[in-house]
PDB file of C-alpha atoms in Angstrom:
ATOM      1  CA  UNK A  14       0.000   0.000   0.000  1.00 95.00           C
ATOM      2  CA  UNK A  15       1.230   3.493  -0.824  1.00 97.00           C
ATOM      3  CA  UNK A  16       0.283   6.487   1.311  1.00 98.00           C
ATOM      4  CA  UNK A  17       1.166  10.030   0.326  1.00 98.00           C
ATOM      5  CA  UNK A  18       0.868  13.115   2.494  1.00 98.00           C
ATOM      6  CA  UNK A  19       0.489  16.137   0.244  1.00 98.00           C
ATOM      7  CA  UNK A  20       1.419  19.525   1.648  1.00 96.00           C
ATOM      8  CA  UNK A  21       4.034  22.234   1.493  1.00 91.00           C
ATOM      9  CA  UNK A  22       5.411  21.728   4.979  1.00 89.00           C
ATOM     10  CA  UNK A  23       3.133  23.845   7.165  1.00 92.00           C
ATOM     11  CA  UNK A  24       2.370  22.855  10.766  1.00 96.00           C
ATOM     12  CA  UNK A  25      -0.871  21.113   9.773  1.00 97.00           C
ATOM     13  CA  UNK A  26       0.987  19.131   7.106  1.00 96.00           C
ATOM     14  CA  UNK A  27       3.591  18.040   9.645  1.00 96.00           C
ATOM     15  CA  UNK A  28       0.869  17.033  12.103  1.00 98.00           C
ATOM     16  CA  UNK A  29      -0.866  15.051   9.352  1.00 98.00           C
ATOM     17  CA  UNK A  30       2.372  13.198   8.586  1.00 98.00           C
ATOM     18  CA  UNK A  31       2.785  12.262  12.263  1.00 98.00           C
ATOM     19  CA  UNK A  32      -0.804  11.022  12.410  1.00 98.00           C
ATOM     20  CA  UNK A  33      -0.260   8.908   9.279  1.00 98.00           C
ATOM     21  CA  UNK A  34       2.921   7.412  10.708  1.00 98.00           C
ATOM     22  CA  UNK A  35       1.160   6.593  13.982  1.00 98.00           C
ATOM     23  CA  UNK A  36      -1.855   5.053  12.213  1.00 98.00           C
ATOM     24  CA  UNK A  37       0.419   2.878  10.076  1.00 97.00           C
ATOM     25  CA  UNK A  38       2.432   1.767  13.110  1.00 97.00           C
ATOM     26  CA  UNK A  39      -0.716   0.904  15.072  1.00 96.00           C
ATOM     27  CA  UNK A  40      -2.400  -0.901  12.175  1.00 95.00           C
ATOM     28  CA  UNK A  41       0.616  -3.015  11.284  1.00 93.00           C
ATOM     29  CA  UNK A  42      -0.251  -2.757   7.580  1.00 91.00           C
ATOM     30  CA  UNK A  43       2.842  -2.765   5.343  1.00 93.00           C
ATOM     31  CA  UNK A  44       2.959   0.631   3.649  1.00 94.00           C
ATOM     32  CA  UNK A  45       5.197   2.981   1.757  1.00 96.00           C
ATOM     33  CA  UNK A  46       4.731   6.506   3.168  1.00 97.00           C
ATOM     34  CA  UNK A  47       5.816   9.425   1.006  1.00 97.00           C
ATOM     35  CA  UNK A  48       5.695  13.193   1.442  1.00 97.00           C
ATOM     36  CA  UNK A  49       4.716  15.255  -1.598  1.00 97.00           C
ATOM     37  CA  UNK A  50       5.722  18.916  -1.220  1.00 96.00           C
ATOM     38  CA  UNK A  51       5.891  20.060  -4.848  1.00 96.00           C
ATOM     39  CA  UNK A  52       2.995  22.525  -5.217  1.00 95.00           C
ATOM     40  CA  UNK A  53       2.594  21.877  -8.936  1.00 96.00           C
ATOM     41  CA  UNK A  54       2.275  18.135  -8.387  1.00 96.00           C
ATOM     42  CA  UNK A  55      -0.247  18.750  -5.599  1.00 97.00           C
ATOM     43  CA  UNK A  56      -2.356  20.990  -7.857  1.00 96.00           C
ATOM     44  CA  UNK A  57      -2.048  18.558 -10.788  1.00 96.00           C
ATOM     45  CA  UNK A  58      -3.619  15.921  -8.567  1.00 95.00           C
ATOM     46  CA  UNK A  59      -6.638  18.142  -7.978  1.00 95.00           C
ATOM     47  CA  UNK A  60      -5.817  19.115  -4.394  1.00 96.00           C
ATOM     48  CA  UNK A  61      -6.692  22.719  -3.679  1.00 94.00           C
ATOM     49  CA  UNK A  62      -6.461  22.585   0.128  1.00 96.00           C
ATOM     50  CA  UNK A  63      -3.692  20.941   2.105  1.00 96.00           C
ATOM     51  CA  UNK A  64      -2.892  18.832   3.959  1.00 97.00           C
ATOM     52  CA  UNK A  65      -4.190  15.935   1.922  1.00 98.00           C
ATOM     53  CA  UNK A  66      -3.750  12.189   2.178  1.00 98.00           C
ATOM     54  CA  UNK A  67      -3.751   9.840  -0.807  1.00 98.00           C
ATOM     55  CA  UNK A  68      -3.948   6.062  -0.495  1.00 97.00           C
ATOM     56  CA  UNK A  69      -2.851   4.114  -3.565  1.00 96.00           C
ATOM     57  CA  UNK A  70      -3.187   7.298  -5.623  1.00 96.00           C
ATOM     58  CA  UNK A  71      -6.723   8.181  -4.478  1.00 97.00           C
ATOM     59  CA  UNK A  72      -7.247  11.336  -2.401  1.00 97.00           C
ATOM     60  CA  UNK A  73      -8.974  10.328   0.839  1.00 98.00           C
ATOM     61  CA  UNK A  74      -8.610  13.509   2.935  1.00 97.00           C
ATOM     62  CA  UNK A  75      -8.112  17.109   1.829  1.00 97.00           C
ATOM     63  CA  UNK A  76      -8.024  20.464   3.580  1.00 97.00           C
ATOM     64  CA  UNK A  77      -7.886  19.175   7.139  1.00 97.00           C
ATOM     65  CA  UNK A  78      -5.861  17.030   9.515  1.00 98.00           C
ATOM     66  CA  UNK A  79      -7.366  13.561   9.878  1.00 98.00           C
ATOM     67  CA  UNK A  80      -6.946  11.963  13.294  1.00 98.00           C
ATOM     68  CA  UNK A  81      -5.309   8.583  13.839  1.00 98.00           C
ATOM     69  CA  UNK A  82      -8.609   6.706  14.248  1.00 98.00           C
ATOM     70  CA  UNK A  83      -9.941   8.028  10.928  1.00 98.00           C
ATOM     71  CA  UNK A  84      -6.691   7.176   9.173  1.00 98.00           C
ATOM     72  CA  UNK A  85      -6.721   3.625  10.548  1.00 97.00           C
ATOM     73  CA  UNK A  86     -10.263   3.195   9.204  1.00 97.00           C
ATOM     74  CA  UNK A  87      -9.136   4.475   5.779  1.00 97.00           C
ATOM     75  CA  UNK A  88      -6.215   2.029   5.802  1.00 96.00           C
ATOM     76  CA  UNK A  89      -8.464  -0.890   6.735  1.00 94.00           C
ATOM     77  CA  UNK A  90     -10.881  -0.038   3.920  1.00 95.00           C
ATOM     78  CA  UNK A  91      -8.022   0.206   1.398  1.00 93.00           C
ATOM     79  CA  UNK A  92      -6.770  -3.314   2.083  1.00 88.00           C
TER      80      UNK A  92
END
C-alpha cells in the first residue's frame, strides 16, 4: 500500500504526517509513506487545500488534519 501526504510543509501538514505514521504503526499494515511537497504536483492531482492524504493514488482527505482513528479506518478499507 502506498500512502502520500500532500502539503508544502506547514504545521498542519507536519501534524498530518505524524498522524499517518502513527496510524500505520498501530495498524501493522505494510505501507510505503511518502511526502509530496511540490505545489505543482499537488495541484495537478486536484488538491486545492492541504494537507491531503492519498492512499494508492486516491485522495482520501483534503483540507484538514485527519486523526489517527480516521486514518486507521481508511487504511483498513483500502486493504
